[in-house]
Short mmCIF file of C-alpha atoms and ligand atoms in Angstrom, two decimals:
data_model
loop_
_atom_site.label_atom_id
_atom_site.label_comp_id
_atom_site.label_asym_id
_atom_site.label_seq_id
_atom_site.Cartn_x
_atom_site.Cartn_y
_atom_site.Cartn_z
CA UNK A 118 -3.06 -5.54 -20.17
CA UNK A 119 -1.22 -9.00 -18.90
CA UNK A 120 1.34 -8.02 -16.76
CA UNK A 121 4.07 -9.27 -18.77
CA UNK A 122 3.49 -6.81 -21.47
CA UNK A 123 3.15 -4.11 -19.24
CA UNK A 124 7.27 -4.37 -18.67
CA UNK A 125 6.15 -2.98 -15.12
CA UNK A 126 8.54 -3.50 -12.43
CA UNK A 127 7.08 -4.57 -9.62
CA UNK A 128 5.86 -2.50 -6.05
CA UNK A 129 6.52 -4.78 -3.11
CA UNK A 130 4.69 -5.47 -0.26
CA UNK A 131 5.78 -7.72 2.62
CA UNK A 132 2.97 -8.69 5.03
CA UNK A 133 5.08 -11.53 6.02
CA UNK A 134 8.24 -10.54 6.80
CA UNK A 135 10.66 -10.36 10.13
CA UNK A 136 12.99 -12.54 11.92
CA UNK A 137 13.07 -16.50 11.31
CA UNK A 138 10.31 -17.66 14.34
CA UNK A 139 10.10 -20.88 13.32
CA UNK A 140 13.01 -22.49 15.35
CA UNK A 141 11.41 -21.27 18.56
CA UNK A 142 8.97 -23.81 18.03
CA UNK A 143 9.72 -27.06 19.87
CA UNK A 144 7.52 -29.85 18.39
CA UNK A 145 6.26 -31.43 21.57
CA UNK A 146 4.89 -28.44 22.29
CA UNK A 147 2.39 -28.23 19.55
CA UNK A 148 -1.01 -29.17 21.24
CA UNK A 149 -3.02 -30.39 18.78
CA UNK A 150 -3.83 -31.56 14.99
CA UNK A 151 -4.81 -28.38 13.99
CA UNK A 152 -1.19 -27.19 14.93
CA UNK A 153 -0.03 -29.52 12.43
CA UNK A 154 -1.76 -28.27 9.67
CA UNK A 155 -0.68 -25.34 7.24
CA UNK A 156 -1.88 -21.79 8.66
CA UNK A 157 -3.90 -20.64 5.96
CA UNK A 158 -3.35 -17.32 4.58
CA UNK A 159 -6.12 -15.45 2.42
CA UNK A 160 -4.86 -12.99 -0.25
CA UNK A 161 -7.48 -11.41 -2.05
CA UNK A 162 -5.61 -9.33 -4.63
CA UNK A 163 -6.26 -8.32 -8.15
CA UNK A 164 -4.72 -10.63 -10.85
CA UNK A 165 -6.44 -8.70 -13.47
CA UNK A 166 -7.16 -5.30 -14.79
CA UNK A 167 -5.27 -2.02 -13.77
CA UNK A 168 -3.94 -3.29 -10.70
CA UNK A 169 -3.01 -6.32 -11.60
CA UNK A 170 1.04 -5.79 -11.09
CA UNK A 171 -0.02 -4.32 -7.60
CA UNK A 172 -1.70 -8.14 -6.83
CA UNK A 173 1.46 -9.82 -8.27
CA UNK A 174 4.29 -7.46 -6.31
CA UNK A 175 2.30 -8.51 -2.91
CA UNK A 176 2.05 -11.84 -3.72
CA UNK A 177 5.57 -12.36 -4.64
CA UNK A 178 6.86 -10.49 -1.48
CA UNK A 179 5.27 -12.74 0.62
CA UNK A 180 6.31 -15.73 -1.02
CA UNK A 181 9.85 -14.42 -1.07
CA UNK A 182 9.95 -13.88 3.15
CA UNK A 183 8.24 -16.92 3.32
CA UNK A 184 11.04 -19.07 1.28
CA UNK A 185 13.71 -17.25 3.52
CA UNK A 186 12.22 -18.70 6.47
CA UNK A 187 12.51 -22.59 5.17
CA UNK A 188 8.21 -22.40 3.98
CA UNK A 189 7.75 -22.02 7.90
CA UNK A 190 6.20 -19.49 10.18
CA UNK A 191 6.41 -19.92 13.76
CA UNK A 192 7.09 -24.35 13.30
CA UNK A 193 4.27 -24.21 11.00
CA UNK A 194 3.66 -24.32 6.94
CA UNK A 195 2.05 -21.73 5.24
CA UNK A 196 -0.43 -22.13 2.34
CA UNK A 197 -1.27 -18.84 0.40
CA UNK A 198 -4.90 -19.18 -0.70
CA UNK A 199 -5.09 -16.67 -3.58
CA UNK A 200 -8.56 -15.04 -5.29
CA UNK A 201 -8.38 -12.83 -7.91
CA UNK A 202 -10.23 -9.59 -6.86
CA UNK A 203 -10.23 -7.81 -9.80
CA UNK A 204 -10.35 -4.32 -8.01
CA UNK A 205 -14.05 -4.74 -8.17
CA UNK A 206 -15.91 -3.92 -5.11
CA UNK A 207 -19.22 -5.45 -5.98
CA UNK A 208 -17.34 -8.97 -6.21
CA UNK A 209 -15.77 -8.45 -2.48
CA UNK A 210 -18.30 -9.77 -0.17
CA UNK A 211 -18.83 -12.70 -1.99
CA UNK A 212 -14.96 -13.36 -2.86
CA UNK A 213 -14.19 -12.63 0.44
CA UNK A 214 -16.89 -15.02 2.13
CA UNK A 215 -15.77 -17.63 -0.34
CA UNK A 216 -12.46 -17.42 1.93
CA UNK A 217 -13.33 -16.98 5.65
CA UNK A 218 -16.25 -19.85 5.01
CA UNK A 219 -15.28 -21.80 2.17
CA UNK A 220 -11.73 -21.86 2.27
CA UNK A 221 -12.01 -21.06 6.51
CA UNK A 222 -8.17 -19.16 6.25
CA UNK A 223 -6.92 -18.47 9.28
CA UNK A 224 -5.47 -15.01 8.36
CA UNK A 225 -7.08 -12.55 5.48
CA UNK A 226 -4.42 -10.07 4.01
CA UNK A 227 -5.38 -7.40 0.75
CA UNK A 228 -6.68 -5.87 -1.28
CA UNK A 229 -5.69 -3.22 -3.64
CA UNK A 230 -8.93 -1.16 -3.74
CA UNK A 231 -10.09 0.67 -1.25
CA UNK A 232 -13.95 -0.16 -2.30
CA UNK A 233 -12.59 -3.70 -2.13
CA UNK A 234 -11.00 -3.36 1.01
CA UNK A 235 -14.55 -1.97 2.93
CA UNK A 236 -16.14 -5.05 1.66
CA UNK A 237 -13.56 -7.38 2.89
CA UNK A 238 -13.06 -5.62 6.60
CA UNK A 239 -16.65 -5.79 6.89
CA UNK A 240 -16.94 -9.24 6.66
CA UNK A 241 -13.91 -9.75 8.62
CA UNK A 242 -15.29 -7.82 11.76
CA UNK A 243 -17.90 -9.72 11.68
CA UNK A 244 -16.14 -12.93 11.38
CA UNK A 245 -13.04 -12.13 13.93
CA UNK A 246 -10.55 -13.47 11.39
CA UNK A 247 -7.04 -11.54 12.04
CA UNK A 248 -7.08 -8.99 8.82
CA UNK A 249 -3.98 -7.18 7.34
CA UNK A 250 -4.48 -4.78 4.81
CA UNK A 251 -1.27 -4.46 2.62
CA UNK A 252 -2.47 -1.73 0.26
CA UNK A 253 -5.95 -0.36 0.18
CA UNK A 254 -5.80 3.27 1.97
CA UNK A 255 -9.82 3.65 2.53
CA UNK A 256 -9.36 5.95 5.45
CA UNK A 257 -12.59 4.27 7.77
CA UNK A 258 -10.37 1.41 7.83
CA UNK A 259 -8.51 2.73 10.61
CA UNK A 260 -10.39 5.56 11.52
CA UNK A 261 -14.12 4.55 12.44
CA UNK A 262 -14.11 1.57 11.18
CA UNK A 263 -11.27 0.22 13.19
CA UNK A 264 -11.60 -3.12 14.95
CA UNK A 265 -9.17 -4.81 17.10
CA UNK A 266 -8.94 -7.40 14.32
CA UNK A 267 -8.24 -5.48 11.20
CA UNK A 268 -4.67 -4.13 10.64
CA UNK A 269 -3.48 -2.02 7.95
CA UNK A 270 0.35 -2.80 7.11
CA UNK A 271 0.59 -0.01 4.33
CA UNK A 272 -1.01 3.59 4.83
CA UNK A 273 -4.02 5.43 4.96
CA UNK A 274 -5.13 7.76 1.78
CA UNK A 275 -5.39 10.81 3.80
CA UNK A 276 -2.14 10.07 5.37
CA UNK A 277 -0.11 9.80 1.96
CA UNK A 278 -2.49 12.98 0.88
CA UNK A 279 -1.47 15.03 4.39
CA UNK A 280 2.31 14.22 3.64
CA UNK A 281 2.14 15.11 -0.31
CA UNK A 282 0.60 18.64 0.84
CA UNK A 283 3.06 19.55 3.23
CA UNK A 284 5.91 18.73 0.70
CA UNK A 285 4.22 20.61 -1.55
CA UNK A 286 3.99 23.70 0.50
CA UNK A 287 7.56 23.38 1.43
CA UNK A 288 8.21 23.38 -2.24
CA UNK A 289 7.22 26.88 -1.94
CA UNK A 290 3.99 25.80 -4.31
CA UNK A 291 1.15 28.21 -3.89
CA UNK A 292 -1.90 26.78 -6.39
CA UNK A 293 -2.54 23.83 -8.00
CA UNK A 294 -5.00 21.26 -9.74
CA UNK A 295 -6.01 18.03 -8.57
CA UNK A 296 -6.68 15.42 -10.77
CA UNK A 297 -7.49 11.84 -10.19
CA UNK A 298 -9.77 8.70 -10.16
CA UNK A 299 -13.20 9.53 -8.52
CA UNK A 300 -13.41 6.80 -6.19
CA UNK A 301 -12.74 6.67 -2.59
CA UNK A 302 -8.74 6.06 -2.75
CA UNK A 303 -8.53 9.60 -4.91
CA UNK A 304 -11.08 11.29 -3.02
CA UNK A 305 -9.35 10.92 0.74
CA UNK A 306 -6.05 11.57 -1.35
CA UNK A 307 -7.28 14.79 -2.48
CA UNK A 308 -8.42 15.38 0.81
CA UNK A 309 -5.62 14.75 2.66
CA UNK A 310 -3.77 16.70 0.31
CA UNK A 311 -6.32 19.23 0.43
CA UNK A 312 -5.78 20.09 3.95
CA UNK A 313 -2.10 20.66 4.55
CA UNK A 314 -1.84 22.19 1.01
CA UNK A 315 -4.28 24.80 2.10
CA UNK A 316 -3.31 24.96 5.56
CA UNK A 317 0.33 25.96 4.50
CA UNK A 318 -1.18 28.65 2.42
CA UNK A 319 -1.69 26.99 -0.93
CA UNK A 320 -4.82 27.75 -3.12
CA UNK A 321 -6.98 24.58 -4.75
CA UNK A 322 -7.81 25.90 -8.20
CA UNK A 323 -9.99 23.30 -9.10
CA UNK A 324 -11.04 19.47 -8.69
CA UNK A 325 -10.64 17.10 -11.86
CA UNK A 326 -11.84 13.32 -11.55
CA UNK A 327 -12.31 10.70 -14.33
CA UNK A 328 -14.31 7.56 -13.79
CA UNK A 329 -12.26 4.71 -12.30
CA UNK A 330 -10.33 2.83 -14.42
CA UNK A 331 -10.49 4.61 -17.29
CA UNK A 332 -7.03 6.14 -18.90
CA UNK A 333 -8.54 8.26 -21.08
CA UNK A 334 -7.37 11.41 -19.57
CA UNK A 335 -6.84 14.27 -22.96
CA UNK A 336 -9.74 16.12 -22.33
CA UNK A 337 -8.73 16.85 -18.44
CA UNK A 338 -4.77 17.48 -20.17
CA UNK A 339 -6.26 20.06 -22.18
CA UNK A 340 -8.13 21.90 -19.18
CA UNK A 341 -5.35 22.24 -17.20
CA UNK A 342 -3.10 23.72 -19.95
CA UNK A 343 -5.70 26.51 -20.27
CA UNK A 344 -6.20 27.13 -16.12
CA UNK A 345 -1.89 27.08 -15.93
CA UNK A 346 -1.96 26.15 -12.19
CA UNK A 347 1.70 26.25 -10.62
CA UNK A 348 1.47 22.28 -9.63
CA UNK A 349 -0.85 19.17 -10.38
CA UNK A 350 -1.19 17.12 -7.94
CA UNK A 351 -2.42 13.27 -9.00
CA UNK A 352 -3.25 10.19 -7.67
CA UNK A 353 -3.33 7.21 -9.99
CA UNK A 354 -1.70 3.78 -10.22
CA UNK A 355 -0.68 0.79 -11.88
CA UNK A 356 -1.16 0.83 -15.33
CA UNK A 357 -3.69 3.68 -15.65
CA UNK A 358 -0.24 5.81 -13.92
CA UNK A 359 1.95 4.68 -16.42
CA UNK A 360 -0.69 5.96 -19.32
CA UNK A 361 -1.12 9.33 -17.57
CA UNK A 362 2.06 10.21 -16.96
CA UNK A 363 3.14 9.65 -20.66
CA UNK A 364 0.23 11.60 -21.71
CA UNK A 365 1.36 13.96 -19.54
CA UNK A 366 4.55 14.67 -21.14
CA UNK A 367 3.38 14.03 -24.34
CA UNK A 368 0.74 16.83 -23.67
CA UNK A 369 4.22 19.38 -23.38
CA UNK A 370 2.77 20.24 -19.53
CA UNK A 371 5.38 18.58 -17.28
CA UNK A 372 8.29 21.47 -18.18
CA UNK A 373 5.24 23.79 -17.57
CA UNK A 374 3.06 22.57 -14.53
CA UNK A 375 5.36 20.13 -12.18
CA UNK A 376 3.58 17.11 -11.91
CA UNK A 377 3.31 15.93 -8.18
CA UNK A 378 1.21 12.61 -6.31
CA UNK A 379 1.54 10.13 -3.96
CA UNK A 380 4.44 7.75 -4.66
CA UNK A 381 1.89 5.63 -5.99
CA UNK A 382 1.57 7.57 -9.23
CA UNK A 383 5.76 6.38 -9.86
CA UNK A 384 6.28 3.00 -7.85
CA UNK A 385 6.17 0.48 -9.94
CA UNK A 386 5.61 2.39 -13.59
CA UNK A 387 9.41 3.73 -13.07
CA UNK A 388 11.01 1.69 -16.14
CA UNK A 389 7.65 1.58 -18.30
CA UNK A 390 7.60 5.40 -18.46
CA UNK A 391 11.38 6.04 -18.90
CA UNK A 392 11.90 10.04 -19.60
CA UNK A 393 8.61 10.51 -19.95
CA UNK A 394 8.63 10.40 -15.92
CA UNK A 395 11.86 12.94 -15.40
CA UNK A 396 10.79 15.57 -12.70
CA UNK A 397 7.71 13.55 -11.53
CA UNK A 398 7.59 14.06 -7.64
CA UNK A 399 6.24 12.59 -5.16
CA UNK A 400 5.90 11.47 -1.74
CA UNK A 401 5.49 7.69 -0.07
CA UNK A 402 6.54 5.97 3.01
CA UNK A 403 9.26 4.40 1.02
CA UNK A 404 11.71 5.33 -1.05
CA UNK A 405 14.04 2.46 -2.62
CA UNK A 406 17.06 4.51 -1.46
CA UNK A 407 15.95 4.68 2.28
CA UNK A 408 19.66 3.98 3.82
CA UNK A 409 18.97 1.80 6.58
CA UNK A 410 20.14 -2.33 6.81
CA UNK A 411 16.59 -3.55 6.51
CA UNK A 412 16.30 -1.96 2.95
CA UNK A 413 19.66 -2.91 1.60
CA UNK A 414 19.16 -6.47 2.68
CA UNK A 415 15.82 -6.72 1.36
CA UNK A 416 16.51 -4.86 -2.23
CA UNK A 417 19.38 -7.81 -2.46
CA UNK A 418 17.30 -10.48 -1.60
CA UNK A 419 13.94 -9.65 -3.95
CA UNK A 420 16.81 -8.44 -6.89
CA UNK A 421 18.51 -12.61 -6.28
CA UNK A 422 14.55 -14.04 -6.30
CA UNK A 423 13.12 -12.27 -9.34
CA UNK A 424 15.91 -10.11 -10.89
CA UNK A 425 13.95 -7.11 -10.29
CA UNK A 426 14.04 -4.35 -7.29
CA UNK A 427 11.34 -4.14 -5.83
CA UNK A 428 9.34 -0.55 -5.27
CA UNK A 429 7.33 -0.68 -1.84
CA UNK A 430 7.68 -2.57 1.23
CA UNK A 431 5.20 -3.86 3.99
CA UNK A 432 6.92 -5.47 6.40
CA UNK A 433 6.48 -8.05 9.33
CA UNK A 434 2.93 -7.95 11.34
CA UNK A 435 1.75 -11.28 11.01
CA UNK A 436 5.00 -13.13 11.94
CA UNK A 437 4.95 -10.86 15.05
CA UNK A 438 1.58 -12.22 16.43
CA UNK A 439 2.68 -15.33 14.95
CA UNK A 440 5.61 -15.43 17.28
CA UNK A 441 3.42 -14.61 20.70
CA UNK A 442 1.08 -17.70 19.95
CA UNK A 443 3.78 -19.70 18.78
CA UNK A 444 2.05 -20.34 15.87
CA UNK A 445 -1.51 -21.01 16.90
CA UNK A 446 -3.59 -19.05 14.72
CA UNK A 447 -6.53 -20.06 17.29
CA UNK A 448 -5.71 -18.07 19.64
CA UNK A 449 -6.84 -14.87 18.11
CA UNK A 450 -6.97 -12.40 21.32
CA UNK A 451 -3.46 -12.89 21.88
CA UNK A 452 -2.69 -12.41 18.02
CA UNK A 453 -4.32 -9.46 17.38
CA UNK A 454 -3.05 -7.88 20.92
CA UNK A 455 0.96 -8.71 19.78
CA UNK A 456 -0.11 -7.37 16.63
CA UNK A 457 -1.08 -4.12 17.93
CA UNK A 458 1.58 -3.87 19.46
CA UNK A 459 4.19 -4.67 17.02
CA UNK A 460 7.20 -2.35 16.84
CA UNK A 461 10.23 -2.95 14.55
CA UNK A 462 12.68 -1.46 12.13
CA UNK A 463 11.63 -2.44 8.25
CA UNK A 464 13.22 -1.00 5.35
CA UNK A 465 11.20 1.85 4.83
CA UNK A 466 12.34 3.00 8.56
CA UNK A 467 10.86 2.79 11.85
CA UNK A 468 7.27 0.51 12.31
CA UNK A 469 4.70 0.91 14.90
CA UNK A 470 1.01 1.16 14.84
CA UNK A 471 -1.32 3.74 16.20
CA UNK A 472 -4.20 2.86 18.63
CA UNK A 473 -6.44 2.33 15.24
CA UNK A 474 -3.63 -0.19 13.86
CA UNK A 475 -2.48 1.97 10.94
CA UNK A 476 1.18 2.85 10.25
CA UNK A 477 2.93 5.67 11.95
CA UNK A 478 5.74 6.14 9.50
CA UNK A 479 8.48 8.40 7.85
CA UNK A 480 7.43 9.63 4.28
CA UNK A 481 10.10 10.43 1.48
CA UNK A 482 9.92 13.30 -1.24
CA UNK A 483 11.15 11.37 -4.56
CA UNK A 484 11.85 13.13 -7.86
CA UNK A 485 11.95 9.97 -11.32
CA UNK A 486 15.02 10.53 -13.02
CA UNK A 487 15.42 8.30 -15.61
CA UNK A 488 13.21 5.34 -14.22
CA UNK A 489 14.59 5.63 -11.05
CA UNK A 490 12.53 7.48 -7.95
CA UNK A 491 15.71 8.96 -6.36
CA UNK A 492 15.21 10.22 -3.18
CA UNK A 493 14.93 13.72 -2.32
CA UNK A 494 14.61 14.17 1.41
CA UNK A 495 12.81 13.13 4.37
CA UNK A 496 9.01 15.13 4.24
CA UNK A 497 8.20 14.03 7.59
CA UNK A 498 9.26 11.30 10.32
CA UNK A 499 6.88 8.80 12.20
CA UNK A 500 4.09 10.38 11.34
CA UNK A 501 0.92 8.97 12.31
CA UNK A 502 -2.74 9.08 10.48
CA UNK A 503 -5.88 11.08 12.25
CA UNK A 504 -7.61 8.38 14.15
CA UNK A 505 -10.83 10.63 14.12
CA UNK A 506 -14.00 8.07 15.20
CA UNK A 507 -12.03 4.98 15.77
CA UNK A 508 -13.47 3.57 19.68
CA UNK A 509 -10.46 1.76 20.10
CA UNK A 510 -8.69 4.76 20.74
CA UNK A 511 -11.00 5.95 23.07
C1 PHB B 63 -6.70 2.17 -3.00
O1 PHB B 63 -7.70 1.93 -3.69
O2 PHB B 63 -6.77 2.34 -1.77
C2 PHB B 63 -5.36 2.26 -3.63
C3 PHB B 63 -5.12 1.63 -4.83
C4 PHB B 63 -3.88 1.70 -5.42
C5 PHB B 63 -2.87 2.38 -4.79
C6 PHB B 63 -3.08 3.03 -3.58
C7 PHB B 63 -4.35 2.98 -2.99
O3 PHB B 63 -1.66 2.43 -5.35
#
């Protein structure tokens, strides 16, 4: 479905966001041509299918930080080289080859999909290219597959999965049914889930998956109206979320069987499922009513730029290894070190990395009310992923 029928607000992502860098830069000091050309940035996203508002929100976040800081990062132009993914793994290694060889960018940011994304930071390990994943949770990615390259600006699945338990339990739940996509993203959300749910007490009545990305999702409704669990918990997203959770409430179970997820499962379907989404909760590592500067400045600027709010936020790696090479993209030891290392306030709340470069962050509990994920309370602060089998923690 094209995205402007959809009447999906967008989820945000900011790889490229932070404090203006570019006046630092002095132009004598440049060394060489290749300072003088654009740093090229590699966005492999998906423009089409079930995803495809996820591709757009990214893309248009890091246009928008890019226009506040005059086109410029660190003295030098930026040119966004865009491939549509299509959240289809098989198509990865050759769409992302096309883009470290062909197109040689300096920088790789994406995907979506986690199938995508093990594709894409296998080739980029390989290559050395400076890689930030801004969505795709595939947990190897920063546990042992981690590489001092590859960066993940967003979250791990199990992470989101670990925090959505533990709300859950505190919720007092004590069974429930999972139900999502079977591919990896669902699977290490389950799992995550899975863990802290039953840890805290709570009971897994049963498993359901549906082939990825189908939305065809009555015969699962009707199973879990006969097993009655206190909870589901879900993962899904984009437009196959917005489907489920009408069919959800159309099925009669959400006064029933709270429906719970990952924020995923709301941001970004908020206005497109209206009262069908009242009472959906769930948890994410943003919320849009996170009260901090960062997030009210932000919310302003992307409402002024596309007359939207935007949902989820990324925020400011790249312009922080940017900023310790003064722009030289070359220099990719002292990038990806300042990129580890990276530490800053963003509008979802504090920002730092763990030794296997994935986010340790707060995560919200949200409840939709009226196409608006209004913010609950805080589940759990900084909180880091597992960095089980990653050597660079060693
Ligand atoms: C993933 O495939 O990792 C994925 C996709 C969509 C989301 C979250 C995770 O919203």
């Amino acid at each position: 479905m094209p995205i402007s029928e959809t009447g999906l607000s967008r989820r945000t992502f900011i790889a490229l966001a932070g404090a203006g860098a570019s006046s630092l830069a002095l132009p004598f000091a440049r060394p060489a041509l290749a300072q003088a050309q654009p740093i090229k940035v590699g966005l492999l996203l998906p423009y089409s299918g079930t995803y495809a508002q996820l591709g757009e929100a990214i893309t248009r976040a890091m246009e928008l930080y890019l226009k506040q800081q005059g086109g410029k990062l660190s003295g030098r132009a930026v040119e966004f080289v865009r491939l549509d993914s299509e959240a289809s793994p098989p198509k990865a290694t050759e769409l992302t080859t096309k883009l470290v060889q062909g197109d040689k960018v300096d920088i790789l940011t994406g995907p979506v999909h986690s199938g995508v994304a093990m594709a894409m930071t296998k080739i980029a390990r390989e290559a050395g290219v400076p890689t930030i994943v801004t969505n795709a949770g595939a947990d190897q990615i920063t546990r042992q597959l981690c590489a001092k390259n590859v960066f993940r600006s967003s979250f791990s699945n199990g992470q989101v999965g670990l925090a959505t338990g533990k709300a859950m339990v505190d919720a007092g739940i004590k069974n429930a049914v999972t139900m999502t996509w079977k591919y990896a993203a669902g699977e290490q959300m389950v799992n995550g889930f899975r863990d802290t749910f039953t840890k805290g007490g709570g009971k897994v009545i049963k498993d359901i998956t549906v082939p990825f990305p189908t939305v065809e999702f009555q015969a699962a409704l009707a199973e879990i109206a006969s097993i009655k669990p206190q909870a589901v918990y879900s993962f899904f997203a984009g437009g196959g979320a917005a489907k489920f959770i009408k069919d959800y409430a159309a099925a009669n179970l959400q006064a029933s069987i709270p429906l719970w997820g990952p924020g995923f499962l709301t941001d970004g379907v908020e206005k497109a499922v209206g009262a069908a989404g009242n009472g959906v909760k769930t948890v994410l590592h943003y919320s849009d009513d996170v009260d901090n500067a960062e997030n009210k400045a932000f919310r302003a600027a992307f409402k002024e730029a596309y007359g939207i709010y935007p949902d989820v936020y990324a925020v400011q790696l790249l312009d922080v290894g940017l900023k310790a090479v003064n722009g030289d993209v070359a220099k990719r030891d002292e990038l990806d070190a300042a990129m580890a290392k990276a530490s800053f306030k963003s509008p979802r709340g504090p920002f730092r990395l763990s030794v296997s470069h994935n986010p340790i962050q707060n995560f919200y509990l949200r409840e939709l009310k009226d196409g608006n994920n209004v913010l609950v309370k805080t589940v759990v602060k900084e909180f880091p992923d597992l960095t089980t089998g990653c050597r660079l923690a060693a």
